[in-house]
């Protein structure tokens, strides 16, 4: 469709005209007439809703909201075209078969072996061994070998050694969807563990001997402690309501040596509405500070984030400080339980705060234990009531922790954002389906690629420059504060206003430090070479032309890094301006190469994310809107009208 | 008066000091004329706490049996608790602190007694003279002159003795204009934008009154800053209704009929007690240890603090935009021209002028736009957020400015030569200090108090290389561009460094800062080494060739 206008959400005056293409996998908008040929790519699987608004004199508006929080506002001249686009997108955005998803057509040009290697990067067997199981207390159980006991559990689960197959099967019959207690995390140093399950089918008075034995077995697997905590992550009211349906929670009188605790994390429906409300706040046009803060409070989002964090903190404290094992469950044990277990693990074990460890953590607590990715993130057309930002909340918890413990994590914010993106993108097979069983049936590993390998390949982009493995913060358990005035929970604009670059800090400390560290590495290498050569020269004073030419090469190369470095210093938004107004480049190096370097930076990390060049277009739009930094040239005055609007409107 | 008269119990033993995120320490408490000193006796971790009495905002005492407890709340927002055995000792100490922290006379303040323990390399009192500023200006334009019309502080008591005004306006005219502006604050140059020759002026409101008085000299003065055919902007920091109401009290605003070349924009910036209340509410929210997120957010919102930040930043961006983008001259004023006016003009300079983002340039800005421009520091900073005495003129005007600088700093972390600690330092010293810099309400008072002769300047201390190194931003790389901050709510954050400073475990953030410094330092060292080696090699190679 031609002559489509792409509107800027914040300023109606800043619209661009271009052509809209629909392909089998993407919506592509290509801007007219610009030399750089700016493109906006959106994966169909990212589309969360499409809204056709009333036709106006200028055309028919179409609003596309994406799961990665991008909002695209198009105006299509002909009502009929708009309708066609709308109908096609509705169909394309809601595939009914897994085979329609992008990961089955996505081909990063890797051979079979590389693909298999990619899937082997994260190995849960290795992970359990790293934790220290199997050992005297824990063993692997094959009771679920053919998914015979629980079809949403993995085939291999760790259970206490004293729990016989009889006990496990018995216990599974007393638990929702037969999700019996299984090991999530084992703390080598004191034998305390985190186990997970679903709610017991206790109703008002039902008991199950095997289930009671199962909990006993978990306690016995930690000889240092004479009780275990049973943490029900639901609000007490919800849990009690479940009793009427024959489900419920553990009665302390029936189970010996347990301490029962409610945590009060709301259910997926509350969370879905909460996110919806918060996104409405993000979408407000020039909100006042109190509109924003009131909206944020009213959405309850940060309250929910805090509830999840508090639960994680409670469990981590029980395990690390009290040495007590914890059994965590909610209703089905695949949403809140996954959130809480993974936050606790992250606090407890520095390994999960490394890049590899974080992948393992998601694989362990989310993928293998049957978090319903397909239902929660709406990969296939399904019940909208099943959709909920469960893992988004976990990812945000990690970010909030990163803000409090800036040196504790090996990865940076971009890593989290890209993982969030791919949970919805369906470009890789990792997060397809609702369980391990379904993934095996679909032969995901043979037919799609693994995200972890992709991220690992680009790991340089995801490093936190402040992380040092020998640093104090990277060791041991993290102890975050609990009160909001001690642990400032912030609105994560890097995520929820991700595509509005103008709202973010214009200079990124992380990028700057990464560039410096990269340069440092170059310097280290060069220093070594130079020292070697110096030694050689001192030995024989005969100058050698060959070496000399090599030296020139090196210094040229070096110059490039410096220029990259100072470009990082320039707010990235201005990089487009830099090209049009080279005189403004503060760098002493070659501007073009420097420019390419930044674009590389954007692109290399993730072809789809940034070939999706809306990142760049967003950059340009905003740099003008917020009356960009440069402003050295009067020719830039074109931007002034809307600039004024921005500040005058406020 | 002798301080000793106020100190009945100069020393108490077995006192226990409680602070958030620190273990309680036992030690000895001493009172001197200006300090409260606590020293722990533990050998392994000898620790001393020195607190200026003038830093104490409020004090509460309570008793459990004969054990007295004093809670001291400071102007820098810290709260400490002292458990003092002995009812009489505790009462004595409390009443001494109360008396010593509320001394009436400025000349009894610590700066008049402070003797520096460091060598003065440069006298801060003469580091930033307007004459030097003018010299710089003369090198780019000759449209301005230095006027000594206010030499005896007779034309405008809150202005410095020298000011910069358009060359075409003589002192006689300035005297007339002064009569037409509130408090005699006639329009003077605040900032000259070298890039396009546009000027930012500041003044107080014109005294038009209800009958629309006018002053030809005033019109001529501000028109002198316009290029022919171009318009200028008057940024009035009051809403239109307030400006209109001001006419009834003799004030007013520039009316279009008399100022046809000027477009007036009203940007509301809150003042005085509203700001102070907002400050008090925010600090109260930050000390609420409740675990409830809703309560925290609603208190944060109810304080309105971030709203004030957003309004102020927006007004400053607008002023900067008029100058840089519209190519227009700007006149900024509110009512008195000593508060919101200065906030706007100084922030606009942070945005426009890279020099103001250096340490020295920022100091010069504070001196020029706040101290010399007559912001009444002594009145505004007499009490901080914990005071329960009745407010008079207190308002966190300067703190708001510092926080806006911090907000811009956060968005452009590589464009400032100074770090967050430098801003915090200025906040602390504006409220309580051993230096005389922030004493008095204007230059006239400072001259009468003979501050430059009798007290030490903050700048004399801070500009010593040893001190300076603590305030340098490791990420700084000079950025010659205009920097436009985002004023969207999503882009503004609570300044934890001030408001949660004593309420959060700071270790992890400090470690991060150290790591940043380390990364940059190591890089620079390597660079130096590599360059040295390269040079050495080049020399050896040429030597080799010569041979």
Coordinates of C-alpha atoms in Angstrom, one line a residue, chain A residues 295-578:
Chain A
X295 CA -1.5 6.4 36.8
X296 CA 1.5 4.4 37.9
X297 CA 0.2 4.0 41.4
X298 CA -3.3 3.2 40.1
X299 CA -2.0 0.5 37.8
X300 CA -0.5 -1.3 40.8
X301 CA 2.3 -2.5 38.6
X302 CA 5.2 -1.7 40.9
X303 CA 3.2 -3.1 43.8
X304 CA 3.0 -6.4 42.0
X305 CA 6.7 -6.3 41.1
X306 CA 7.5 -5.6 44.8
X307 CA 5.3 -8.5 45.9
X308 CA 7.2 -10.9 43.7
X309 CA 10.5 -9.5 44.8
X310 CA 9.5 -9.7 48.5
X311 CA 8.5 -13.4 48.0
X312 CA 11.9 -14.1 46.4
X313 CA 13.7 -12.2 49.2
X314 CA 11.8 -14.2 51.9
X315 CA 12.7 -17.5 50.3
X316 CA 16.3 -16.6 49.7
X317 CA 16.6 -15.5 53.3
X318 CA 15.1 -18.8 54.6
X319 CA 17.5 -20.8 52.5
X320 CA 20.7 -18.8 53.0
X321 CA 20.3 -17.5 56.5
X322 CA 18.1 -19.9 58.3
X323 CA 19.2 -22.9 56.3
X324 CA 15.6 -24.0 55.9
X325 CA 14.2 -25.7 52.8
X326 CA 11.2 -24.1 51.1
X327 CA 8.3 -25.6 49.1
X328 CA 6.8 -23.0 46.9
X329 CA 3.4 -23.3 45.1
X330 CA 0.6 -21.2 43.8
X331 CA -2.4 -22.7 42.0
X332 CA -1.0 -24.6 39.2
X333 CA 2.6 -23.8 40.1
X334 CA 3.7 -22.6 36.7
X335 CA 3.3 -18.8 37.0
X336 CA 3.9 -17.2 40.4
X337 CA 5.9 -20.2 41.5
X338 CA 8.2 -19.8 38.5
X339 CA 8.6 -16.1 39.2
X340 CA 9.3 -16.6 42.9
X341 CA 11.7 -19.6 42.5
X342 CA 13.7 -17.8 39.9
X343 CA 14.0 -14.5 41.8
X344 CA 15.1 -16.5 44.9
X345 CA 17.6 -18.5 42.9
X346 CA 19.0 -15.2 41.4
X347 CA 19.4 -13.7 44.8
X348 CA 21.0 -16.8 46.2
X349 CA 23.4 -17.9 43.5
X350 CA 25.8 -15.6 41.7
X351 CA 26.0 -18.1 38.8
X352 CA 22.5 -17.0 37.8
X353 CA 23.7 -13.5 37.6
X354 CA 26.1 -14.4 34.8
X355 CA 24.9 -14.4 31.2
X356 CA 25.1 -18.2 30.8
X357 CA 23.6 -18.7 34.3
X358 CA 20.6 -16.5 33.5
X359 CA 19.9 -18.5 30.4
X360 CA 20.1 -21.7 32.5
X361 CA 17.8 -20.2 35.1
X362 CA 15.1 -19.4 32.5
X363 CA 15.5 -22.8 31.0
X364 CA 15.2 -24.5 34.4
X365 CA 12.5 -22.6 36.2
X366 CA 10.4 -21.5 33.2
X367 CA 10.9 -23.7 30.1
X368 CA 11.5 -27.1 31.7
X369 CA 8.8 -26.8 34.4
X370 CA 6.1 -26.1 31.9
X371 CA 5.5 -22.4 32.1
X372 CA 2.8 -22.0 29.4
X373 CA 4.6 -19.7 27.0
X374 CA 2.1 -20.2 24.2
X375 CA -0.9 -19.3 26.3
X376 CA 0.7 -16.5 28.3
X377 CA 2.3 -14.7 25.4
X378 CA -0.3 -15.5 22.8
X379 CA 1.9 -17.0 20.2
X380 CA -1.0 -18.9 18.7
X381 CA -4.5 -17.6 18.6
X382 CA -6.1 -18.5 21.8
X383 CA -8.0 -17.4 24.9
X384 CA -7.2 -13.8 25.6
X385 CA -7.8 -14.5 29.3
X386 CA -4.8 -16.8 29.3
X387 CA -2.5 -14.0 28.3
X388 CA -0.5 -12.4 31.1
X389 CA 3.0 -10.7 31.5
X390 CA 4.3 -13.3 33.9
X391 CA 7.9 -13.6 32.7
X392 CA 7.9 -9.8 31.9
X393 CA 7.5 -9.3 35.6
X394 CA 10.3 -11.6 36.4
X395 CA 12.5 -9.8 33.9
X396 CA 11.6 -6.5 35.5
X397 CA 12.5 -7.8 38.9
X398 CA 15.9 -8.6 37.5
X399 CA 16.2 -5.0 36.2
X400 CA 15.2 -3.5 39.5
X401 CA 17.9 -5.6 41.2
X402 CA 20.4 -4.5 38.6
X403 CA 19.6 -0.9 39.5
X404 CA 20.3 -1.6 43.1
X405 CA 23.4 -3.8 42.6
X406 CA 25.1 -2.3 39.6
X407 CA 28.1 -4.5 39.7
X408 CA 26.4 -7.8 40.5
X409 CA 25.2 -8.9 37.1
X410 CA 27.3 -9.9 34.2
X411 CA 24.8 -8.8 31.6
X412 CA 23.2 -5.4 30.9
X413 CA 19.7 -4.1 30.4
X414 CA 19.9 -4.7 26.7
X415 CA 20.2 -8.4 27.3
X416 CA 16.9 -8.4 29.3
X417 CA 15.1 -6.4 26.7
X418 CA 16.2 -8.7 23.9
X419 CA 15.1 -11.7 25.8
X420 CA 11.7 -10.1 26.4
X421 CA 11.5 -9.4 22.7
X422 CA 12.2 -12.9 21.7
X423 CA 9.8 -14.4 24.2
X424 CA 7.2 -12.9 22.0
X425 CA 8.9 -12.9 18.6
X426 CA 8.7 -16.7 18.0
X427 CA 11.9 -16.3 15.9
X428 CA 13.6 -19.0 18.0
X429 CA 12.1 -22.2 19.1
X430 CA 13.0 -21.9 22.8
X431 CA 9.7 -20.5 24.1
X432 CA 7.3 -22.3 21.9
X433 CA 4.5 -24.4 23.3
X434 CA 3.3 -24.9 26.8
X435 CA 5.5 -27.8 27.9
X436 CA 8.5 -29.9 27.2
X437 CA 6.2 -32.6 26.0
X438 CA 4.7 -30.5 23.3
X439 CA 8.1 -29.2 22.3
X440 CA 9.4 -32.7 21.9
X441 CA 6.4 -33.7 19.8
X442 CA 6.9 -30.7 17.6
X443 CA 10.6 -31.6 17.2
X444 CA 11.6 -28.0 18.0
X445 CA 15.3 -28.8 18.4
X446 CA 15.4 -30.2 14.9
X447 CA 13.3 -27.6 13.2
X448 CA 14.2 -24.3 14.8
X449 CA 17.2 -22.5 16.3
X450 CA 18.0 -21.7 19.9
X451 CA 17.9 -18.1 21.1
X452 CA 20.6 -18.8 23.7
X453 CA 23.2 -19.6 21.0
X454 CA 22.3 -16.4 19.2
X455 CA 22.6 -14.3 22.3
X456 CA 25.8 -16.1 23.3
X457 CA 27.3 -15.3 19.9
X458 CA 26.7 -11.6 20.4
X459 CA 27.5 -11.7 24.1
X460 CA 29.9 -8.7 23.8
X461 CA 26.9 -6.5 23.3
X462 CA 25.2 -7.7 26.5
X463 CA 28.1 -7.3 28.9
X464 CA 27.8 -5.1 32.0
X465 CA 31.0 -3.2 32.0
X466 CA 30.9 -2.9 35.7
X467 CA 30.9 -6.6 36.3
X468 CA 34.0 -8.3 37.6
X469 CA 33.9 -11.9 38.6
X470 CA 36.2 -11.2 41.6
X471 CA 34.1 -8.2 42.8
X472 CA 32.4 -8.3 46.2
X473 CA 28.9 -7.7 44.8
X474 CA 29.2 -10.7 42.4
X475 CA 29.8 -13.1 45.3
X476 CA 27.3 -14.6 47.6
X477 CA 23.7 -13.8 48.3
X478 CA 22.2 -10.4 47.5
X479 CA 20.2 -8.8 50.3
X480 CA 18.0 -6.2 48.9
X481 CA 16.0 -3.9 51.1
X482 CA 12.3 -4.2 51.4
X483 CA 10.7 -0.8 52.1
X484 CA 10.1 1.3 49.0
X485 CA 12.0 4.2 50.5
X486 CA 15.1 2.0 50.9
X487 CA 14.7 0.1 47.6
X488 CA 13.5 2.5 45.1
X489 CA 11.3 0.6 42.6
X490 CA 11.5 2.7 39.4
X491 CA 9.4 2.8 36.3
X492 CA 11.3 1.0 33.6
X493 CA 11.2 3.3 30.7
X494 CA 13.9 1.4 28.9
X495 CA 11.4 -1.4 28.6
X496 CA 7.9 0.1 28.4
X497 CA 8.9 3.2 26.5
X498 CA 11.5 1.4 24.7
X499 CA 10.8 2.8 21.3
X500 CA 10.6 6.4 22.5
X501 CA 14.3 7.0 22.6
X502 CA 13.8 10.7 23.4
X503 CA 12.7 9.8 26.9
X504 CA 15.9 7.9 27.7
X505 CA 19.2 9.3 28.9
X506 CA 20.9 10.7 25.8
X507 CA 24.2 9.3 26.7
X508 CA 24.5 5.8 27.9
X509 CA 27.1 5.1 30.6
X510 CA 27.0 1.4 29.7
X511 CA 27.8 2.0 26.1
X512 CA 30.4 4.5 26.9
X513 CA 32.1 2.1 29.4
X514 CA 31.8 -0.8 27.0
X515 CA 33.6 1.2 24.3
X516 CA 36.3 2.2 26.8
X517 CA 36.8 -1.4 27.9
X518 CA 37.0 -2.5 24.3
X519 CA 39.6 0.1 23.7
X520 CA 41.4 -0.9 26.8
X521 CA 41.6 -4.5 25.5
X522 CA 43.1 -3.2 22.2
X523 CA 45.5 -1.2 24.2
X524 CA 46.6 -4.2 26.3
X525 CA 47.2 -6.2 23.1
X526 CA 49.1 -3.4 21.5
X527 CA 51.1 -2.8 24.6
X528 CA 52.2 -6.4 24.5
X529 CA 53.1 -6.2 20.9
X530 CA 55.0 -3.0 21.4
X531 CA 56.9 -4.4 24.4
X532 CA 57.9 -7.4 22.4
X533 CA 59.1 -5.3 19.5
X534 CA 61.0 -3.0 21.8
X535 CA 62.7 -6.0 23.3
X536 CA 63.6 -7.2 19.8
X537 CA 64.7 -3.9 18.7
X538 CA 66.9 -3.5 21.7
X539 CA 68.5 -6.8 20.8
X540 CA 69.2 -5.9 17.3
X541 CA 69.2 -2.3 16.4
X542 CA 68.6 -3.0 12.8
X543 CA 65.4 -1.3 11.7
X544 CA 63.0 -3.4 9.8
X545 CA 60.6 -2.0 7.2
X546 CA 58.1 -4.8 7.5
X547 CA 57.5 -4.1 11.2
X548 CA 57.2 -0.5 10.4
X549 CA 54.4 -0.8 8.0
X550 CA 52.7 -3.1 10.5
X551 CA 53.0 -0.4 13.1
X552 CA 51.2 2.1 10.8
X553 CA 48.4 -0.3 10.3
X554 CA 48.0 -0.7 14.0
X555 CA 47.9 3.0 14.8
X556 CA 45.3 3.5 12.1
X557 CA 43.2 0.9 13.6
X558 CA 43.7 2.5 16.9
X559 CA 42.5 5.8 15.7
X560 CA 39.2 4.2 14.8
X561 CA 38.6 2.9 18.2
X562 CA 39.2 6.3 19.6
X563 CA 36.6 7.8 17.3
X564 CA 34.2 5.1 18.3
X565 CA 34.8 6.0 21.8
X566 CA 34.0 9.7 21.4
X567 CA 31.0 8.9 19.4
X568 CA 29.6 7.0 22.3
X569 CA 30.1 10.2 24.1
X570 CA 27.9 12.0 21.7
X571 CA 24.3 11.2 22.4
X572 CA 23.4 8.4 20.1
X573 CA 20.2 10.2 18.9
X574 CA 22.4 12.6 17.1
X575 CA 24.1 10.0 15.0
X576 CA 21.8 10.6 12.1
X577 CA 22.4 14.3 12.3
X578 CA 26.1 13.6 12.3

